[in-house]
Amino acid sequence: MEDFMEQYHSELAYQEVKANKHTLKGFCWFLVALTLIWFLTVMGFFEVDKKLITLSFLSNIVLFVPAFYIYLEISLSNQWIKYFLLSLICVATAVIVTFLSYHAVLIYVVPLLFAVQYRRRSTIWFVYVVNTVTMLISSLSSFFYGICDLNLLLQSQHVRSWYLEIITADALNIPFNENPIFIIIVFEVFPRSIILFVFSIMMQYSVVSSNEDAYRIAKLTYLKETDTKTRVFNKNKYVEMAAEYYPKIDQIAVLFWDLNNLKYINDVYGHAMGDTAIETISAVLLAHSGDSCRVYRIGGDEFLMILDNPGEDEAEHIIQAVQEEVAAANKGKKIKVSSAVGFARGRGQEIEEVVKAADVRMYENKKQSKKERK
């Protein structure tokens, strides 16, 4: 099961890279939506101060530059990228709320929606903290420089300074809060942070449930595709790959391995010793496997090693290395493990024929080995 956990964490890392790509795409759509709003405002469709919406739009364009640079120049597998991108989203939403105030208050939820796709509770709470801090800063800034809340009552689009000038000029005796920071923190930032906290908790439940489902699916997939005794792929996986994957590969090399004298070992020394012999050869083969070199157990003592687009002498070098490593593993042991191997090359579209050719050569190698022992 150790290999399963390695595969599971590898899959999580792959999913995180995909999530980084989705975040970058989401940032693009974020800018597209803001561009549309800016355009409609400039055209007079929305009654919002054109200067403020333009400042918000240009600020987010500037914030997009480092995200675009990351996409072009930096590997998305780096751990810090998700935190940087999510922080960037938080800052972008804060900038929008700073200028547009109540027009964009719901946008605080957007960074949390981006965080959910990473399937980690820590990511959600990181975004919640950053979101709360940027919300505090933007709330204070928007009070002085953003669209004033009085516009809701007066059907206008002015900022706070405009109202103060009107009141001063007309000598109106209307009290204005001279120290609004405490009021903003207690009656604006705190309630919104509580709402975001509830959102974060609910999203955390979704992430936990999603991770549990992903773990169960990964485990079932592993058991379906893997021979648990030898930890290499099983025949089910080979049939699937032969039908869907290898026909797309230009050239393949097939090494067909067959353990020698397994029946004799089972009859004389017992099946436990036979299992040990199988595990000895499979462990050596597994050590030489990788993303472009896969090993399948297709029978009791039969293994296929299939290489994608192999180098000129790559297969021959693997055969030699495996034989040397098996010989080294035999030292000091009563039961000597050996195997026959057949090798064939061909196109991926002809995988069945290539496997048959390797099978024939394996039996030829087995017969030759028996003659030499005699």
Short mmCIF file of C-alpha atoms in Angstrom, two decimals:
data_model
loop_
_atom_site.label_atom_id
_atom_site.label_comp_id
_atom_site.label_asym_id
_atom_site.label_seq_id
_atom_site.Cartn_x
_atom_site.Cartn_y
_atom_site.Cartn_z
CA MET A 1 0.00 0.00 0.00
CA GLU A 2 3.03 2.27 0.26
CA ASP A 3 3.12 2.48 -3.52
CA PHE A 4 -0.55 3.40 -3.55
CA MET A 5 0.11 6.32 -1.20
CA GLU A 6 2.96 7.47 -3.40
CA GLN A 7 0.68 7.35 -6.41
CA TYR A 8 -2.08 9.09 -4.46
CA HIS A 9 0.21 11.97 -3.42
CA SER A 10 1.57 12.14 -6.94
CA GLU A 11 -1.99 12.47 -8.22
CA LEU A 12 -2.69 15.22 -5.67
CA ALA A 13 0.38 17.10 -6.91
CA TYR A 14 -0.85 16.72 -10.49
CA GLN A 15 -4.29 18.00 -9.44
CA GLU A 16 -2.64 21.02 -7.81
CA VAL A 17 -0.89 21.91 -11.06
CA LYS A 18 -4.26 21.67 -12.82
CA ALA A 19 -5.80 23.87 -10.13
CA ASN A 20 -3.07 26.48 -10.69
CA LYS A 21 -3.93 26.47 -14.39
CA HIS A 22 -7.61 26.84 -13.59
CA THR A 23 -6.83 29.73 -11.23
CA LEU A 24 -4.90 31.51 -13.98
CA LYS A 25 -7.77 30.94 -16.40
CA GLY A 26 -10.19 32.18 -13.74
CA PHE A 27 -8.09 35.30 -13.34
CA CYS A 28 -8.45 35.88 -17.09
CA TRP A 29 -12.24 35.53 -16.89
CA PHE A 30 -12.16 37.81 -13.87
CA LEU A 31 -10.50 40.48 -16.02
CA VAL A 32 -12.89 39.84 -18.90
CA ALA A 33 -15.87 40.46 -16.61
CA LEU A 34 -14.26 43.61 -15.18
CA THR A 35 -13.47 44.81 -18.71
CA LEU A 36 -17.10 44.36 -19.71
CA ILE A 37 -18.30 46.28 -16.63
CA TRP A 38 -15.77 49.05 -17.33
CA PHE A 39 -16.87 49.28 -20.96
CA LEU A 40 -20.57 49.43 -20.06
CA THR A 41 -19.85 52.09 -17.45
CA VAL A 42 -17.89 54.23 -19.93
CA MET A 43 -20.77 53.86 -22.39
CA GLY A 44 -23.17 55.12 -19.72
CA PHE A 45 -25.04 51.86 -19.07
CA PHE A 46 -24.08 51.79 -15.35
CA GLU A 47 -24.32 54.89 -13.16
CA VAL A 48 -20.91 54.54 -11.59
CA ASP A 49 -18.13 57.09 -11.47
CA LYS A 50 -16.05 56.50 -14.61
CA LYS A 51 -12.82 57.54 -12.90
CA LEU A 52 -13.25 55.01 -10.10
CA ILE A 53 -14.16 52.11 -12.38
CA THR A 54 -11.19 52.98 -14.60
CA LEU A 55 -8.80 53.01 -11.62
CA SER A 56 -10.17 49.64 -10.52
CA PHE A 57 -9.81 48.23 -14.02
CA LEU A 58 -6.22 49.48 -14.53
CA SER A 59 -5.14 48.28 -11.07
CA ASN A 60 -6.28 44.77 -11.87
CA ILE A 61 -4.50 44.87 -15.22
CA VAL A 62 -1.28 45.61 -13.29
CA LEU A 63 -2.00 42.74 -10.89
CA PHE A 64 -2.44 40.39 -13.84
CA VAL A 65 1.14 40.98 -15.06
CA PRO A 66 2.89 38.74 -12.46
CA ALA A 67 0.24 36.03 -12.98
CA PHE A 68 0.89 36.12 -16.72
CA TYR A 69 4.64 35.95 -16.10
CA ILE A 70 4.19 32.87 -13.88
CA TYR A 71 2.19 31.14 -16.61
CA LEU A 72 4.90 31.76 -19.19
CA GLU A 73 8.14 31.36 -17.24
CA ILE A 74 7.65 29.36 -14.01
CA SER A 75 6.72 25.73 -13.41
CA LEU A 76 3.22 25.50 -11.97
CA SER A 77 4.31 22.60 -9.76
CA ASN A 78 6.04 24.94 -7.30
CA GLN A 79 4.31 24.90 -3.92
CA TRP A 80 4.35 28.67 -3.43
CA ILE A 81 2.49 29.45 -6.66
CA LYS A 82 -0.99 28.64 -5.36
CA TYR A 83 -0.50 30.90 -2.33
CA PHE A 84 0.78 33.71 -4.51
CA LEU A 85 -2.06 33.41 -7.02
CA LEU A 86 -4.73 33.19 -4.33
CA SER A 87 -3.23 36.20 -2.54
CA LEU A 88 -3.31 38.03 -5.86
CA ILE A 89 -7.01 37.23 -6.22
CA CYS A 90 -7.66 38.54 -2.70
CA VAL A 91 -5.83 41.78 -3.50
CA ALA A 92 -7.70 42.12 -6.79
CA THR A 93 -11.07 41.78 -5.07
CA ALA A 94 -9.97 44.26 -2.39
CA VAL A 95 -8.99 46.80 -5.05
CA ILE A 96 -12.38 46.45 -6.71
CA VAL A 97 -14.26 46.91 -3.43
CA THR A 98 -12.04 49.86 -2.50
CA PHE A 99 -13.26 51.83 -5.50
CA LEU A 100 -16.73 50.40 -6.05
CA SER A 101 -17.73 49.85 -2.38
CA TYR A 102 -21.23 48.35 -2.00
CA HIS A 103 -21.48 47.66 -5.73
CA ALA A 104 -19.03 44.76 -5.37
CA VAL A 105 -19.35 43.51 -1.79
CA LEU A 106 -20.26 39.95 -2.90
CA ILE A 107 -16.95 39.66 -4.70
CA TYR A 108 -15.28 38.76 -1.39
CA VAL A 109 -16.56 35.21 -1.92
CA VAL A 110 -14.61 34.81 -5.19
CA PRO A 111 -11.19 34.00 -3.62
CA LEU A 112 -12.81 31.22 -1.57
CA LEU A 113 -14.30 29.75 -4.74
CA PHE A 114 -10.81 29.68 -6.24
CA ALA A 115 -9.41 28.04 -3.07
CA VAL A 116 -11.91 25.14 -3.09
CA GLN A 117 -10.45 23.56 -6.21
CA TYR A 118 -7.14 22.87 -4.40
CA ARG A 119 -8.89 20.30 -2.17
CA ARG A 120 -6.97 21.32 0.95
CA ARG A 121 -8.45 22.80 4.11
CA SER A 122 -5.25 24.74 4.79
CA THR A 123 -5.64 26.56 1.47
CA ILE A 124 -9.18 27.65 2.31
CA TRP A 125 -8.14 29.03 5.69
CA PHE A 126 -5.12 30.76 4.17
CA VAL A 127 -7.45 32.55 1.76
CA TYR A 128 -9.87 33.37 4.56
CA VAL A 129 -7.13 35.10 6.58
CA VAL A 130 -5.74 37.01 3.58
CA ASN A 131 -9.27 37.89 2.50
CA THR A 132 -10.13 39.27 5.94
CA VAL A 133 -6.98 41.42 6.06
CA THR A 134 -7.48 42.82 2.57
CA MET A 135 -11.19 43.37 3.35
CA LEU A 136 -10.24 45.50 6.36
CA ILE A 137 -7.85 47.59 4.26
CA SER A 138 -10.30 47.98 1.37
CA SER A 139 -13.23 48.84 3.68
CA LEU A 140 -11.27 51.65 5.30
CA SER A 141 -9.99 52.87 1.94
CA SER A 142 -13.38 52.72 0.26
CA PHE A 143 -14.94 54.84 3.02
CA PHE A 144 -12.71 57.74 2.10
CA TYR A 145 -12.14 57.19 -1.63
CA GLY A 146 -14.76 54.75 -2.89
CA ILE A 147 -18.40 55.24 -3.82
CA CYS A 148 -20.23 56.64 -0.79
CA ASP A 149 -23.07 54.65 0.73
CA LEU A 150 -25.24 57.79 0.66
CA ASN A 151 -25.61 57.21 -3.06
CA LEU A 152 -28.05 54.43 -2.27
CA LEU A 153 -30.35 56.98 -0.63
CA LEU A 154 -29.82 59.87 -3.02
CA GLN A 155 -29.50 57.84 -6.26
CA SER A 156 -26.11 59.37 -7.02
CA GLN A 157 -22.52 58.26 -7.66
CA HIS A 158 -20.34 60.55 -5.55
CA VAL A 159 -17.55 59.91 -3.07
CA ARG A 160 -17.48 60.99 0.59
CA SER A 161 -15.48 64.19 -0.04
CA TRP A 162 -18.18 65.51 -2.38
CA TYR A 163 -20.85 65.24 0.32
CA LEU A 164 -18.61 66.91 2.88
CA GLU A 165 -18.06 69.85 0.54
CA ILE A 166 -21.80 70.25 -0.05
CA ILE A 167 -22.55 70.13 3.66
CA THR A 168 -19.81 72.66 4.45
CA ALA A 169 -20.85 75.00 1.66
CA ASP A 170 -24.53 75.01 2.62
CA ALA A 171 -23.74 75.16 6.33
CA LEU A 172 -26.02 72.20 7.00
CA ASN A 173 -26.09 71.03 10.57
CA ILE A 174 -25.73 67.31 9.80
CA PRO A 175 -23.27 65.46 12.03
CA PHE A 176 -20.70 63.31 10.23
CA ASN A 177 -18.71 60.61 11.93
CA GLU A 178 -15.24 62.07 12.45
CA ASN A 179 -13.70 58.78 13.61
CA PRO A 180 -15.27 56.10 11.40
CA ILE A 181 -12.54 53.46 11.74
CA PHE A 182 -14.05 51.78 14.81
CA ILE A 183 -17.54 51.79 13.27
CA ILE A 184 -16.24 50.28 10.01
CA ILE A 185 -14.35 47.52 11.82
CA VAL A 186 -17.21 46.60 14.16
CA PHE A 187 -20.26 47.07 11.92
CA GLU A 188 -18.82 46.31 8.47
CA VAL A 189 -15.64 44.23 8.54
CA PHE A 190 -16.57 42.02 11.50
CA PRO A 191 -20.01 40.93 10.16
CA ARG A 192 -18.56 40.26 6.71
CA SER A 193 -15.70 38.25 8.19
CA ILE A 194 -18.25 36.15 10.10
CA ILE A 195 -20.15 35.49 6.87
CA LEU A 196 -16.92 34.51 5.11
CA PHE A 197 -16.07 32.29 8.08
CA VAL A 198 -19.34 30.38 7.61
CA PHE A 199 -18.61 30.11 3.87
CA SER A 200 -15.15 28.76 4.69
CA ILE A 201 -16.51 26.13 7.05
CA MET A 202 -19.06 24.93 4.50
CA MET A 203 -16.42 24.83 1.77
CA GLN A 204 -14.11 22.94 4.12
CA TYR A 205 -16.76 20.23 4.47
CA SER A 206 -16.96 20.01 0.68
CA VAL A 207 -13.18 19.71 0.44
CA VAL A 208 -13.02 16.98 3.09
CA SER A 209 -15.81 15.04 1.41
CA SER A 210 -14.16 15.47 -1.99
CA ASN A 211 -10.80 14.26 -0.63
CA GLU A 212 -12.40 11.21 0.96
CA ASP A 213 -14.13 10.35 -2.30
CA ALA A 214 -10.89 10.90 -4.24
CA TYR A 215 -9.02 8.63 -1.81
CA ARG A 216 -11.60 5.85 -2.16
CA ILE A 217 -11.61 6.15 -5.95
CA ALA A 218 -7.80 6.16 -6.05
CA LYS A 219 -7.66 3.09 -3.81
CA LEU A 220 -10.22 1.19 -5.91
CA THR A 221 -8.37 2.18 -9.08
CA TYR A 222 -5.08 1.03 -7.59
CA LEU A 223 -6.56 -2.33 -6.59
CA LYS A 224 -8.16 -2.70 -10.01
CA GLU A 225 -4.95 -1.96 -11.92
CA THR A 226 -2.22 -3.31 -9.65
CA ASP A 227 -1.07 -6.80 -8.78
CA THR A 228 -0.92 -6.42 -5.00
CA LYS A 229 1.64 -9.19 -4.49
CA THR A 230 4.26 -7.81 -6.89
CA ARG A 231 3.10 -4.13 -6.98
CA VAL A 232 3.38 -3.98 -10.78
CA PHE A 233 0.41 -3.40 -13.09
CA ASN A 234 -1.89 -6.36 -13.65
CA LYS A 235 -3.42 -7.82 -16.81
CA ASN A 236 -6.51 -5.58 -16.56
CA LYS A 237 -4.27 -2.53 -16.84
CA TYR A 238 -2.36 -4.05 -19.76
CA VAL A 239 -5.58 -4.74 -21.69
CA GLU A 240 -6.74 -1.18 -21.08
CA MET A 241 -3.41 0.34 -22.15
CA ALA A 242 -3.18 -1.91 -25.21
CA ALA A 243 -6.60 -0.70 -26.34
CA GLU A 244 -6.39 3.01 -25.47
CA TYR A 245 -2.81 4.14 -24.89
CA TYR A 246 -0.22 2.22 -26.90
CA PRO A 247 -1.93 2.64 -30.30
CA LYS A 248 -1.14 6.36 -29.91
CA ILE A 249 2.58 5.70 -29.32
CA ASP A 250 4.80 5.79 -32.38
CA GLN A 251 7.32 3.07 -31.45
CA ILE A 252 7.34 0.54 -28.61
CA ALA A 253 9.71 -2.11 -27.32
CA VAL A 254 8.30 -5.19 -25.56
CA LEU A 255 10.31 -7.36 -23.17
CA PHE A 256 8.51 -10.61 -22.33
CA TRP A 257 9.83 -12.17 -19.11
CA ASP A 258 9.04 -15.68 -17.87
CA LEU A 259 10.33 -17.18 -14.63
CA ASN A 260 12.21 -20.45 -15.07
CA ASN A 261 11.30 -23.63 -13.15
CA LEU A 262 8.44 -22.12 -11.14
CA LYS A 263 6.52 -25.42 -11.10
CA TYR A 264 9.59 -27.26 -9.82
CA ILE A 265 10.10 -24.66 -7.06
CA ASN A 266 6.43 -24.89 -6.01
CA ASP A 267 6.44 -28.71 -6.00
CA VAL A 268 9.74 -29.16 -4.15
CA TYR A 269 9.97 -26.14 -1.87
CA GLY A 270 6.34 -25.02 -1.59
CA HIS A 271 4.28 -22.19 -3.00
CA ALA A 272 5.63 -19.69 -0.47
CA MET A 273 9.09 -20.14 -2.00
CA GLY A 274 7.56 -19.86 -5.46
CA ASP A 275 5.96 -16.55 -4.44
CA THR A 276 9.34 -15.37 -3.20
CA ALA A 277 10.90 -16.19 -6.57
CA ILE A 278 8.17 -14.24 -8.37
CA GLU A 279 8.61 -11.27 -6.04
CA THR A 280 12.38 -11.33 -6.61
CA ILE A 281 12.09 -10.93 -10.39
CA SER A 282 9.18 -8.48 -10.16
CA ALA A 283 11.06 -6.23 -7.72
CA VAL A 284 13.97 -5.94 -10.14
CA LEU A 285 11.65 -5.21 -13.06
CA LEU A 286 9.71 -2.64 -11.01
CA ALA A 287 12.94 -0.84 -10.17
CA HIS A 288 13.49 -0.23 -13.90
CA SER A 289 9.94 1.00 -14.57
CA GLY A 290 8.81 4.61 -14.96
CA ASP A 291 6.47 6.90 -16.83
CA SER A 292 7.69 5.61 -20.20
CA CYS A 293 8.54 2.05 -19.12
CA ARG A 294 5.72 0.06 -17.53
CA VAL A 295 5.67 -3.47 -16.15
CA TYR A 296 2.61 -5.75 -16.23
CA ARG A 297 2.08 -9.16 -14.64
CA ILE A 298 -0.07 -10.94 -17.23
CA GLY A 299 0.23 -14.47 -15.83
CA GLY A 300 1.44 -16.38 -12.81
CA ASP A 301 5.13 -16.02 -13.74
CA GLU A 302 4.87 -13.93 -16.92
CA PHE A 303 5.71 -10.24 -17.06
CA LEU A 304 5.59 -7.68 -19.85
CA MET A 305 7.81 -4.63 -19.84
CA ILE A 306 6.75 -2.10 -22.49
CA LEU A 307 8.84 0.96 -23.36
CA ASP A 308 7.44 4.06 -25.08
CA ASN A 309 9.58 5.32 -27.97
CA PRO A 310 12.76 3.62 -26.62
CA GLY A 311 16.31 4.61 -27.43
CA GLU A 312 18.37 2.54 -29.83
CA ASP A 313 19.92 0.20 -27.23
CA GLU A 314 17.70 1.01 -24.25
CA ALA A 315 15.88 -2.34 -24.19
CA GLU A 316 19.10 -4.34 -24.47
CA HIS A 317 20.64 -2.38 -21.59
CA ILE A 318 17.59 -3.09 -19.43
CA ILE A 319 17.79 -6.82 -20.19
CA GLN A 320 21.44 -6.92 -19.21
CA ALA A 321 20.87 -4.87 -16.05
CA VAL A 322 17.94 -7.04 -14.93
CA GLN A 323 19.90 -10.26 -15.44
CA GLU A 324 22.84 -8.89 -13.47
CA GLU A 325 20.64 -7.68 -10.62
CA VAL A 326 18.76 -10.99 -10.41
CA ALA A 327 22.10 -12.84 -10.32
CA ALA A 328 23.26 -10.55 -7.52
CA ALA A 329 20.02 -11.22 -5.59
CA ASN A 330 20.69 -14.98 -5.86
CA LYS A 331 23.96 -14.82 -3.95
CA GLY A 332 23.78 -16.76 -0.70
CA LYS A 333 20.33 -18.16 -1.42
CA LYS A 334 19.39 -21.80 -1.76
CA ILE A 335 16.88 -21.18 -4.56
CA LYS A 336 18.40 -19.54 -7.62
CA VAL A 337 15.97 -17.38 -9.55
CA SER A 338 16.34 -17.13 -13.32
CA SER A 339 14.16 -16.10 -16.22
CA ALA A 340 13.86 -16.22 -19.98
CA VAL A 341 13.25 -13.05 -21.93
CA GLY A 342 12.11 -12.21 -25.44
CA PHE A 343 12.47 -8.82 -27.07
CA ALA A 344 10.62 -7.24 -30.00
CA ARG A 345 10.13 -3.76 -31.43
CA GLY A 346 7.29 -2.30 -33.46
CA ARG A 347 4.64 0.35 -33.81
CA GLY A 348 2.22 1.03 -31.01
CA GLN A 349 -0.71 0.33 -33.32
CA GLU A 350 0.59 -3.21 -33.72
CA ILE A 351 1.08 -3.92 -30.02
CA GLU A 352 -0.59 -7.35 -30.09
CA GLU A 353 1.75 -8.53 -32.88
CA VAL A 354 4.79 -7.08 -31.10
CA VAL A 355 3.86 -8.86 -27.86
CA LYS A 356 3.39 -12.15 -29.74
CA ALA A 357 6.80 -11.74 -31.36
CA ALA A 358 8.40 -11.10 -27.97
CA ASP A 359 6.57 -14.15 -26.56
CA VAL A 360 7.94 -16.39 -29.34
CA ARG A 361 11.48 -15.15 -28.74
CA MET A 362 11.08 -15.68 -25.00
CA TYR A 363 10.29 -19.36 -25.58
CA GLU A 364 13.26 -19.60 -27.94
CA ASN A 365 15.43 -18.12 -25.20
CA LYS A 366 14.01 -20.60 -22.67
CA LYS A 367 14.73 -23.60 -24.96
CA GLN A 368 18.26 -22.33 -25.62
CA SER A 369 18.88 -21.94 -21.86
CA LYS A 370 17.74 -25.53 -21.25
CA LYS A 371 20.09 -26.84 -23.95
CA GLU A 372 23.02 -24.92 -22.45
CA ARG A 373 22.30 -26.31 -18.96
CA LYS A 374 22.35 -29.86 -20.40
#
